[in-house]
JSON list of C-alpha atoms in Angstrom, two decimals:
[
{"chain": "A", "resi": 189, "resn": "UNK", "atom": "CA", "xyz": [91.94, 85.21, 79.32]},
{"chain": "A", "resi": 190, "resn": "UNK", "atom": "CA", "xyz": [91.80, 85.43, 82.97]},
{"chain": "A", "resi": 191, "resn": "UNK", "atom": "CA", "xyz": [94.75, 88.46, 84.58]},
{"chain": "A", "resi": 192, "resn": "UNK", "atom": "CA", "xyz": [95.98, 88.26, 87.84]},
{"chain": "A", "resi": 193, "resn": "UNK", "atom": "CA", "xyz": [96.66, 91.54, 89.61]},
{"chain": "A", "resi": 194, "resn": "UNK", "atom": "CA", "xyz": [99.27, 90.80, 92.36]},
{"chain": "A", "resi": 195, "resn": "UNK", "atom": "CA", "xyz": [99.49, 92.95, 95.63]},
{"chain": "A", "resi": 196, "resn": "UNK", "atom": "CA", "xyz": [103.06, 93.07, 97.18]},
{"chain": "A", "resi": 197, "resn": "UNK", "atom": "CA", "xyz": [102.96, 92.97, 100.86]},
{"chain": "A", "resi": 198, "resn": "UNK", "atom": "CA", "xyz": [103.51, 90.92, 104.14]},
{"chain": "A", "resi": 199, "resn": "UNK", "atom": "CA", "xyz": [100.35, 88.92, 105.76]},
{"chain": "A", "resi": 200, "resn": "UNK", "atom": "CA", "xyz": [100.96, 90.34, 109.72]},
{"chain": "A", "resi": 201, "resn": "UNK", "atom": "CA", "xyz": [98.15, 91.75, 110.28]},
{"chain": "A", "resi": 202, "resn": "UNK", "atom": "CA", "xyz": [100.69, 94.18, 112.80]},
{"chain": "A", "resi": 203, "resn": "UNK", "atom": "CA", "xyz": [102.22, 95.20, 109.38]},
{"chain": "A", "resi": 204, "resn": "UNK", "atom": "CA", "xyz": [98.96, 95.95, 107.42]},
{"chain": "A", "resi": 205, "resn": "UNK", "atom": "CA", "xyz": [99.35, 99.72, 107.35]},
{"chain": "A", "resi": 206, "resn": "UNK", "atom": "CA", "xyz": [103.00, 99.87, 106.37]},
{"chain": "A", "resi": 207, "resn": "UNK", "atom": "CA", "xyz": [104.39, 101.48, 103.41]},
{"chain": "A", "resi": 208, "resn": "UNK", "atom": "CA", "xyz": [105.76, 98.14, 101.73]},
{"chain": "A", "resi": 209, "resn": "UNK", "atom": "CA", "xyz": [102.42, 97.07, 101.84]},
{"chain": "A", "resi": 210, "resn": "UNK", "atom": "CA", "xyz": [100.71, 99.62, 99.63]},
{"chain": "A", "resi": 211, "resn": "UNK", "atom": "CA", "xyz": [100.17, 97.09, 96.92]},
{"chain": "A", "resi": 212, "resn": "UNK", "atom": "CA", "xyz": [97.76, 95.14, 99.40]},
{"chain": "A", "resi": 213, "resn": "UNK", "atom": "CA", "xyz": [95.67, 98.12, 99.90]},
{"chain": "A", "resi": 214, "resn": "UNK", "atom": "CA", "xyz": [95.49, 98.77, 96.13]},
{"chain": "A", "resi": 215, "resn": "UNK", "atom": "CA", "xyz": [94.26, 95.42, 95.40]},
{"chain": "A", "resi": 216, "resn": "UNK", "atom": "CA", "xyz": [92.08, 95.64, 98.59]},
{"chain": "A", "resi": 217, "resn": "UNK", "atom": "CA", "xyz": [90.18, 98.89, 97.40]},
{"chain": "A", "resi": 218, "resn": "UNK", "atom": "CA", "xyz": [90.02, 97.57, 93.92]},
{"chain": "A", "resi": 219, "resn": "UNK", "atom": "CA", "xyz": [88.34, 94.20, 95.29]},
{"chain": "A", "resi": 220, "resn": "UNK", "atom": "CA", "xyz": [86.20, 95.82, 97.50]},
{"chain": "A", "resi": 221, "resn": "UNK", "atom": "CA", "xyz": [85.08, 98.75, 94.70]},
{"chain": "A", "resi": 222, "resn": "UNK", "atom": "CA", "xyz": [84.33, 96.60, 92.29]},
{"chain": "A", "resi": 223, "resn": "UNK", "atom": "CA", "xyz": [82.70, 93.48, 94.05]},
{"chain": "A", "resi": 224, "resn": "UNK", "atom": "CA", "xyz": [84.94, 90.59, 94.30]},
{"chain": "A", "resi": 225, "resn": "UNK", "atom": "CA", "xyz": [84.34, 87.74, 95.29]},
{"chain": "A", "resi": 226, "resn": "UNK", "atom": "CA", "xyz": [84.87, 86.70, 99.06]},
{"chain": "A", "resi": 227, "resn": "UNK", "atom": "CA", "xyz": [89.11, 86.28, 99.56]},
{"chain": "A", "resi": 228, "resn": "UNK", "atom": "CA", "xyz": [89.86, 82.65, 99.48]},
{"chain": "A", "resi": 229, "resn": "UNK", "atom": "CA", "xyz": [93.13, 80.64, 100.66]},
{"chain": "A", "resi": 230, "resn": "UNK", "atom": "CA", "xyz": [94.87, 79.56, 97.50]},
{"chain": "A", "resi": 231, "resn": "UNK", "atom": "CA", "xyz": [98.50, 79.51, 95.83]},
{"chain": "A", "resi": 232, "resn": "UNK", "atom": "CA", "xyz": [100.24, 80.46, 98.91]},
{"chain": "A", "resi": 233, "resn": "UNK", "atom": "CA", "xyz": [98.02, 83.52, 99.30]},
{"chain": "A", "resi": 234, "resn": "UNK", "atom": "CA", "xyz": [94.52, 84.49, 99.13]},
{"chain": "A", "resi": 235, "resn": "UNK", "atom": "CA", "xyz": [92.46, 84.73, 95.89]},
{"chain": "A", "resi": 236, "resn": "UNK", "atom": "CA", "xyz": [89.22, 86.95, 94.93]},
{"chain": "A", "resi": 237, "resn": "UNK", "atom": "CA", "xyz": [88.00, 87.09, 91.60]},
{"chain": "A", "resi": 238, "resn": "UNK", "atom": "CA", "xyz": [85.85, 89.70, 89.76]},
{"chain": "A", "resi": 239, "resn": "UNK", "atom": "CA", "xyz": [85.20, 91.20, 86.47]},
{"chain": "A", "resi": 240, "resn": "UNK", "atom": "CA", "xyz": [86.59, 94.80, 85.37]},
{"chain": "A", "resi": 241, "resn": "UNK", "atom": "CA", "xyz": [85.73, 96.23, 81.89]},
{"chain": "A", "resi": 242, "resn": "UNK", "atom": "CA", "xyz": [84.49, 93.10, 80.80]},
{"chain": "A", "resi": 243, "resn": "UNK", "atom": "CA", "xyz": [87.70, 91.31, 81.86]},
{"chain": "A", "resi": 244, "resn": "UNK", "atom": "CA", "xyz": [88.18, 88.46, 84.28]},
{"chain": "A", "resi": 245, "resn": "UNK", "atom": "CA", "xyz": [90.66, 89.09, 86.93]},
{"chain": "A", "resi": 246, "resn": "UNK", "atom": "CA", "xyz": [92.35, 87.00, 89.57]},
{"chain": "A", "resi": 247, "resn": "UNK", "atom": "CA", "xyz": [93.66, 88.81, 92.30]},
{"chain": "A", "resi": 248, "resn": "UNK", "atom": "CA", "xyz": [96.24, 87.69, 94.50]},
{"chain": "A", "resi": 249, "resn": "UNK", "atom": "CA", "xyz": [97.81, 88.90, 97.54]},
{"chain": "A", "resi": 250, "resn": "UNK", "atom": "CA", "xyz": [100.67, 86.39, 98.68]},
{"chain": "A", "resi": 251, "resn": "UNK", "atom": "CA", "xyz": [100.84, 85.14, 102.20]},
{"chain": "A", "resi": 252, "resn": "UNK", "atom": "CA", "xyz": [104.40, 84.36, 101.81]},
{"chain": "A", "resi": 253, "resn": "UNK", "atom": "CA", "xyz": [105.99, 87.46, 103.07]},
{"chain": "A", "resi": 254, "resn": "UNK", "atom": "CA", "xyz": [107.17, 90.25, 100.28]},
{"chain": "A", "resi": 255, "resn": "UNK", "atom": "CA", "xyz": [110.66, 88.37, 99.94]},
{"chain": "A", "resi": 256, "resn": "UNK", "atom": "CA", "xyz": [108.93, 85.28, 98.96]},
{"chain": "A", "resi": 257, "resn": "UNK", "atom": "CA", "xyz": [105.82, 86.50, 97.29]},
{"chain": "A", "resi": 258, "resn": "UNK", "atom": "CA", "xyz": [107.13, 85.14, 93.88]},
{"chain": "A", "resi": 259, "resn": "UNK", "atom": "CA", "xyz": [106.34, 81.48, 95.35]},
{"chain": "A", "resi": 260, "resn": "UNK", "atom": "CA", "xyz": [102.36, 81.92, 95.33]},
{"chain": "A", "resi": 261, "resn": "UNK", "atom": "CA", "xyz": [102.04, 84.13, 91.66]},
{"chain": "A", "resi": 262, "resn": "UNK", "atom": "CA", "xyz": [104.22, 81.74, 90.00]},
{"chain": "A", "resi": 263, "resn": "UNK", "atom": "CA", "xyz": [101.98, 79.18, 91.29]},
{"chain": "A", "resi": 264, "resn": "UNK", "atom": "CA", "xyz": [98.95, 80.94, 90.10]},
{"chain": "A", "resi": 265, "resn": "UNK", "atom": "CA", "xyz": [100.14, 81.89, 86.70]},
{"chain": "A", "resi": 266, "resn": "UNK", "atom": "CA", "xyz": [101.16, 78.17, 86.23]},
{"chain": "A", "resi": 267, "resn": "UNK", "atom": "CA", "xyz": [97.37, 76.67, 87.44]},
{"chain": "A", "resi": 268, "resn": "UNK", "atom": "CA", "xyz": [96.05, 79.35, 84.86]},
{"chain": "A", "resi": 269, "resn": "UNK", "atom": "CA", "xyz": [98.85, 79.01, 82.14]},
{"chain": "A", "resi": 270, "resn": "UNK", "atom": "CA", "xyz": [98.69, 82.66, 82.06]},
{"chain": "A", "resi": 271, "resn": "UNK", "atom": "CA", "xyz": [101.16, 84.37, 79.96]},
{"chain": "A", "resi": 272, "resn": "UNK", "atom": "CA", "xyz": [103.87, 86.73, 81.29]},
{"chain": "A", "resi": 273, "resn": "UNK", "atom": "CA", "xyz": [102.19, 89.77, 79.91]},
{"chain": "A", "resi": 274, "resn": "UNK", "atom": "CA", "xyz": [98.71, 88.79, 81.92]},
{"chain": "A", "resi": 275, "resn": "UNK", "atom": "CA", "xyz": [100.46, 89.03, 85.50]},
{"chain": "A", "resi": 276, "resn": "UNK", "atom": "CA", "xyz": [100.31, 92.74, 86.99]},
{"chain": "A", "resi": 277, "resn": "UNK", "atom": "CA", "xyz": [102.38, 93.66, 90.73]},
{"chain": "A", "resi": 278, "resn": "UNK", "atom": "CA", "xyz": [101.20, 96.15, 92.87]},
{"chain": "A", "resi": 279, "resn": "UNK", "atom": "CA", "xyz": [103.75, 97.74, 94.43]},
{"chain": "A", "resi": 280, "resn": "UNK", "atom": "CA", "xyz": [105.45, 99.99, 97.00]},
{"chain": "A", "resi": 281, "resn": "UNK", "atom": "CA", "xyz": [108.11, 102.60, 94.75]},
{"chain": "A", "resi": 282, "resn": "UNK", "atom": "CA", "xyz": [110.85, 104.71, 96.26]},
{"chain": "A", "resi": 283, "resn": "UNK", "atom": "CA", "xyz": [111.52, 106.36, 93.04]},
{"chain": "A", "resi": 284, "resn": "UNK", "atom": "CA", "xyz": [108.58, 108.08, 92.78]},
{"chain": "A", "resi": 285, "resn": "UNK", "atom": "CA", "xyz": [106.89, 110.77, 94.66]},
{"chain": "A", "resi": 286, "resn": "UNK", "atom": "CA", "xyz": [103.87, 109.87, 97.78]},
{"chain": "A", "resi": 287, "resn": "UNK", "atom": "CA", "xyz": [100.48, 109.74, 95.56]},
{"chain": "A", "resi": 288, "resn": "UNK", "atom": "CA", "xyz": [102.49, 109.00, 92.60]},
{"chain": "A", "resi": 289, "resn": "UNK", "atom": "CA", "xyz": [101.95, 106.03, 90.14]},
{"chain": "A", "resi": 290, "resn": "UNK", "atom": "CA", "xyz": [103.13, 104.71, 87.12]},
{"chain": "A", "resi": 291, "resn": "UNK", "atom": "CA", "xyz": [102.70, 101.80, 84.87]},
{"chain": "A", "resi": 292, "resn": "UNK", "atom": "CA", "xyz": [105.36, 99.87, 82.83]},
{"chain": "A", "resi": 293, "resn": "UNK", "atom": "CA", "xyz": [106.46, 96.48, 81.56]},
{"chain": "A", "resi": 294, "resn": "UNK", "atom": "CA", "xyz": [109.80, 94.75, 82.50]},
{"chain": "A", "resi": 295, "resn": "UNK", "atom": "CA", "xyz": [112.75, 96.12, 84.02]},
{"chain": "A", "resi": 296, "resn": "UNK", "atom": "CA", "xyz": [114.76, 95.73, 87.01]},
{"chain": "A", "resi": 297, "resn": "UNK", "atom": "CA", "xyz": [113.43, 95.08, 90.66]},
{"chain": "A", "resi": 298, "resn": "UNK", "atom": "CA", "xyz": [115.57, 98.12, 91.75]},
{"chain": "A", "resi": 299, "resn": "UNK", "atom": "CA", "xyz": [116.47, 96.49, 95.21]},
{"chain": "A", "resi": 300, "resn": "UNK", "atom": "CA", "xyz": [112.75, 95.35, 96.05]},
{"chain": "A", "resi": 301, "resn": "UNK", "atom": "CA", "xyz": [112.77, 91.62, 96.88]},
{"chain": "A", "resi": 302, "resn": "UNK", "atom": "CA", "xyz": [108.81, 91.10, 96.40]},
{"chain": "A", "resi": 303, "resn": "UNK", "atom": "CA", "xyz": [109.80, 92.03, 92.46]},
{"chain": "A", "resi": 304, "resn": "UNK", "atom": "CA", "xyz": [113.62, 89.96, 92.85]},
{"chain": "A", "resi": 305, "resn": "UNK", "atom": "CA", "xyz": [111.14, 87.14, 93.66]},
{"chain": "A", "resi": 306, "resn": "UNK", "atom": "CA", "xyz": [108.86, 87.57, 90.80]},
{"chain": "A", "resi": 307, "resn": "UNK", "atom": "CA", "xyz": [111.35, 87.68, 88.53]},
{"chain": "A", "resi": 308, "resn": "UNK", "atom": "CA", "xyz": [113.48, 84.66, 90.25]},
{"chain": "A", "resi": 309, "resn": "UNK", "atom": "CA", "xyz": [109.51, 82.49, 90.25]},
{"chain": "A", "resi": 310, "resn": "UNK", "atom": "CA", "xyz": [108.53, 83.49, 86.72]},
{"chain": "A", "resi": 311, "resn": "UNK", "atom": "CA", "xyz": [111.94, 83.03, 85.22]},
{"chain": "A", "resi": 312, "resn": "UNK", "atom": "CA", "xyz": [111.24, 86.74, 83.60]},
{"chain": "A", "resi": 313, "resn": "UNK", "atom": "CA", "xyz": [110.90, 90.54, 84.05]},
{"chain": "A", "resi": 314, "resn": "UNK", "atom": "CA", "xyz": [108.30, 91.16, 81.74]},
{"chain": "A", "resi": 315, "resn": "UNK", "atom": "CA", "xyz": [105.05, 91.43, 83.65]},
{"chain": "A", "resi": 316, "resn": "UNK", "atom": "CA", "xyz": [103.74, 94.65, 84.14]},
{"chain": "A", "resi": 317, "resn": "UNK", "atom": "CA", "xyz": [104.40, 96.65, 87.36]},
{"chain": "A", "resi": 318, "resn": "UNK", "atom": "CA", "xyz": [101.78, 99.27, 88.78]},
{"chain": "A", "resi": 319, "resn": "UNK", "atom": "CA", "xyz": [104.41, 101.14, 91.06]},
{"chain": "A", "resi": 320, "resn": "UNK", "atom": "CA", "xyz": [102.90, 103.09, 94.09]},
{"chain": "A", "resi": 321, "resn": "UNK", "atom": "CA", "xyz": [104.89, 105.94, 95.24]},
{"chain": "A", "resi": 322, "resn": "UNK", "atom": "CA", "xyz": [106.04, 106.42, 98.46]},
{"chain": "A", "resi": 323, "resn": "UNK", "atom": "CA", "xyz": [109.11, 108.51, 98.77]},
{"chain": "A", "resi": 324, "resn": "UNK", "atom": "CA", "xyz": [112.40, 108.13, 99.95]},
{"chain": "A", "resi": 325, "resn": "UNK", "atom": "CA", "xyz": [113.64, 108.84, 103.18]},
{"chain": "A", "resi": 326, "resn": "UNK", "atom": "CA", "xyz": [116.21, 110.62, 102.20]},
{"chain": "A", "resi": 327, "resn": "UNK", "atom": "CA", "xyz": [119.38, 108.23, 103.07]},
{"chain": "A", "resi": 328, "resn": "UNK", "atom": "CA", "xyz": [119.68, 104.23, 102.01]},
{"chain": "A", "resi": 329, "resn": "UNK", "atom": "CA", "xyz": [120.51, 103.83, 105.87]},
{"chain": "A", "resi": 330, "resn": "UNK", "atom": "CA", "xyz": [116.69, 104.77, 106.83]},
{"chain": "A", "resi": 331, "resn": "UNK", "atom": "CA", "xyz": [115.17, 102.54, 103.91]},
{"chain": "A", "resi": 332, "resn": "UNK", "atom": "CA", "xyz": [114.37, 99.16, 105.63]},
{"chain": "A", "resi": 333, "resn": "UNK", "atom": "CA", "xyz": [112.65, 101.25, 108.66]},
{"chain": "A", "resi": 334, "resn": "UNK", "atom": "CA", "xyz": [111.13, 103.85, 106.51]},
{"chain": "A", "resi": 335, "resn": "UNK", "atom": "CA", "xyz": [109.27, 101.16, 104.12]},
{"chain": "A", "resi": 336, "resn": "UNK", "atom": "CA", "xyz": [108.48, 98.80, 107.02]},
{"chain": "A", "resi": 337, "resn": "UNK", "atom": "CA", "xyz": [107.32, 101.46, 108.90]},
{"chain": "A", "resi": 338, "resn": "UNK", "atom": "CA", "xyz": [103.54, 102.55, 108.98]},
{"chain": "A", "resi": 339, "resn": "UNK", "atom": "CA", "xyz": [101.86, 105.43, 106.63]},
{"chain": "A", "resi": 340, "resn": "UNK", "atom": "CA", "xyz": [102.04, 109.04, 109.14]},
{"chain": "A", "resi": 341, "resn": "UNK", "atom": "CA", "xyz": [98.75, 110.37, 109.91]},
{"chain": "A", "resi": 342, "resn": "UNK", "atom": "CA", "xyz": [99.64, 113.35, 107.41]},
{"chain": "A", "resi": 343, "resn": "UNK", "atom": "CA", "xyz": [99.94, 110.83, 104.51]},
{"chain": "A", "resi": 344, "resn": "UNK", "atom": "CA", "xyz": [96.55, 109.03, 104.93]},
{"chain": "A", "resi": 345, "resn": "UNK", "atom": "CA", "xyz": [94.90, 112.23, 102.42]},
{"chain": "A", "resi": 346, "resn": "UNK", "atom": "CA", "xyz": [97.20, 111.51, 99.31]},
{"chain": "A", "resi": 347, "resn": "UNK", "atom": "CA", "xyz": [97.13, 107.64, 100.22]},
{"chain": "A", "resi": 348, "resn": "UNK", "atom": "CA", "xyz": [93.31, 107.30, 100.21]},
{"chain": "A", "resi": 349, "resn": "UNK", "atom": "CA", "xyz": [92.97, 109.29, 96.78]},
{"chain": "A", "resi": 350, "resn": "UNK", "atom": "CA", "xyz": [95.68, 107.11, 95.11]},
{"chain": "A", "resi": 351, "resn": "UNK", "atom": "CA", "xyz": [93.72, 104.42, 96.38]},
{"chain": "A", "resi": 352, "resn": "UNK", "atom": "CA", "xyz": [90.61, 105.31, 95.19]},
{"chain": "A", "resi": 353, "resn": "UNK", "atom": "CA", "xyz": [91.92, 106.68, 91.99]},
{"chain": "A", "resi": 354, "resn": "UNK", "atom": "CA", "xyz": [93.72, 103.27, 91.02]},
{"chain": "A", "resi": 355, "resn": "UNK", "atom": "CA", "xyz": [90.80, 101.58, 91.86]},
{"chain": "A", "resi": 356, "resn": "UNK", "atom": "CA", "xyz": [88.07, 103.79, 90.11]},
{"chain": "A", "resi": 357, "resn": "UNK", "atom": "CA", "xyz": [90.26, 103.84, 86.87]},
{"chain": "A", "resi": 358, "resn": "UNK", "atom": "CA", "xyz": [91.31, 100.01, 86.79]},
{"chain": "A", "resi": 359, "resn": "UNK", "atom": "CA", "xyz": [88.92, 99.36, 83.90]},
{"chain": "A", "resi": 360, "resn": "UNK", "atom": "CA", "xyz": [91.62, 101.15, 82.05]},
{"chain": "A", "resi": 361, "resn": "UNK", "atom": "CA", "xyz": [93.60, 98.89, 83.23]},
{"chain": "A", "resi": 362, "resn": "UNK", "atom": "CA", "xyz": [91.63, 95.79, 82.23]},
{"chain": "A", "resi": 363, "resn": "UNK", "atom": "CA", "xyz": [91.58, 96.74, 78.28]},
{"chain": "A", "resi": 364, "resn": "UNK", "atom": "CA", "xyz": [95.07, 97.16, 78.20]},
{"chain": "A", "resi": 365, "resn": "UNK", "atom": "CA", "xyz": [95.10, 100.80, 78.13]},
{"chain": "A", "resi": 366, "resn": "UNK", "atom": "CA", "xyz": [98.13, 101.63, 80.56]},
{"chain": "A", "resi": 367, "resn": "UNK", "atom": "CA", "xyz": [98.05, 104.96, 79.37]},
{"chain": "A", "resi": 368, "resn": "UNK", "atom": "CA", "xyz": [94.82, 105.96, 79.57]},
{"chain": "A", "resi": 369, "resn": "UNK", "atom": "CA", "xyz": [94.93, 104.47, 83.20]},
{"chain": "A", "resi": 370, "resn": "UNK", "atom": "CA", "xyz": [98.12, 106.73, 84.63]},
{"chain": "A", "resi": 371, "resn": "UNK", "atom": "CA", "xyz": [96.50, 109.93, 83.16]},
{"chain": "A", "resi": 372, "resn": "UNK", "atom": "CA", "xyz": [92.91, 108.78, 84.91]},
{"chain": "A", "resi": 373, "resn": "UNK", "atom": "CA", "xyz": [94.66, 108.54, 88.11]},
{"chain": "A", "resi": 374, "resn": "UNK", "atom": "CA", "xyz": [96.88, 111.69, 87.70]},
{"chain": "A", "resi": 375, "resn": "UNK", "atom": "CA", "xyz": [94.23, 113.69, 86.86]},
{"chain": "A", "resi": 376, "resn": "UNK", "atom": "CA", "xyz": [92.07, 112.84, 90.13]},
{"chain": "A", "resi": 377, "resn": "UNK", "atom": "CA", "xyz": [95.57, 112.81, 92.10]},
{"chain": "A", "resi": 378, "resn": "UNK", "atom": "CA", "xyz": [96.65, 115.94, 91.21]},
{"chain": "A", "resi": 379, "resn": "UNK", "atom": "CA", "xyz": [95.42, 118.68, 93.64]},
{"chain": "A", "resi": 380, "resn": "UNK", "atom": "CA", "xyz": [95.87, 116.01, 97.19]},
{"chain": "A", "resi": 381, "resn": "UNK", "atom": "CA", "xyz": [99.16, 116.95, 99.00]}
]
């Protein structure tokens, strides 16, 4: 069974180093690390495919703009008939600490509109969510700028090793070992601050 691995983020290539769009640069370094295939325009978004562990993954970043980006998965998942439980999101996560990640299955969107559009598409909340910490400004005032705005120069050591961690453990990932995969990327996480 093919799984698609969805990166939440916004095509402008002026907006390619903002926070929101974390989960295009996860599913960029995991592409690039582990020799997808060229990106492709398909399903609203672009496409490259690989294999990881042994598994056959589809990943998709949607060039629909984050509050729409529920347009081009459910479009994929349909063309694939992939269950619910094959579809993973990459995403930004306010609730968690920079260089943070976890992994879980379901829940809320907690106020992000790339995930109120998954679930809306999909017509459920139980794919699985890889959920890329960025902090919280502090104030719900400062949110919109602070996520739209670009990673600081101070950020780009903790960013690159959660990006390279993510990617270097995603066979984890793959074999359905969620686990397994956050204490991989904790471990090589833990001393970049």
């Amino acid at each position: 069974m093919t799984l698609l691995w969805v990166g939440l983020g916004n095509p402008e290539s002026g907006m390619a180093a903002n926070r929101h769009n974390i989960g295009f640069m996860a599913i960029d370094t995991i592409a690039i690390r582990h020799g997808f295939s060229p990106w492709r325009r398909r399903f609203k978004g672009v496409t490259a495919e690989g294999v990881i562990a042994g598994e056959k993954i589809l990943a998709l970043k949607p060039l629909t703009y984050m509050n729409n980006s529920g347009e081009s998965v459910q479009e994929a998942a349909a063309f694939y008939k992939l269950p619910i439980e094959a579809i993973t999101a990459f995403h930004d996560e306010l609730d968690l600490a920079p260089g943070k990640m976890r992994v879980k299955q379901g829940g809320g969107a907690a106020g992000h509109n790339g995930l109120r559009s998954m679930d809306r598409m999909l017509g459920s909340q139980n794919y699985w969510r890889v959920r890329l910490g960025i902090g919280h400004p502090g104030s719900k005032e400062r949110v919109l700028g602070y996520v739209l705005g670009d990673f600081a120069k101070d950020e780009k050591p903790w960013l690159v090793a959660l990006l390279d961690a993510v990617a270097d453990a995603a066979g984890l990932l793959a074999q359905g070992k969620p686990a397994d995969f956050m204490t991989n990327v904790a471990l090589h996480t833990q001393d970049i601050r």
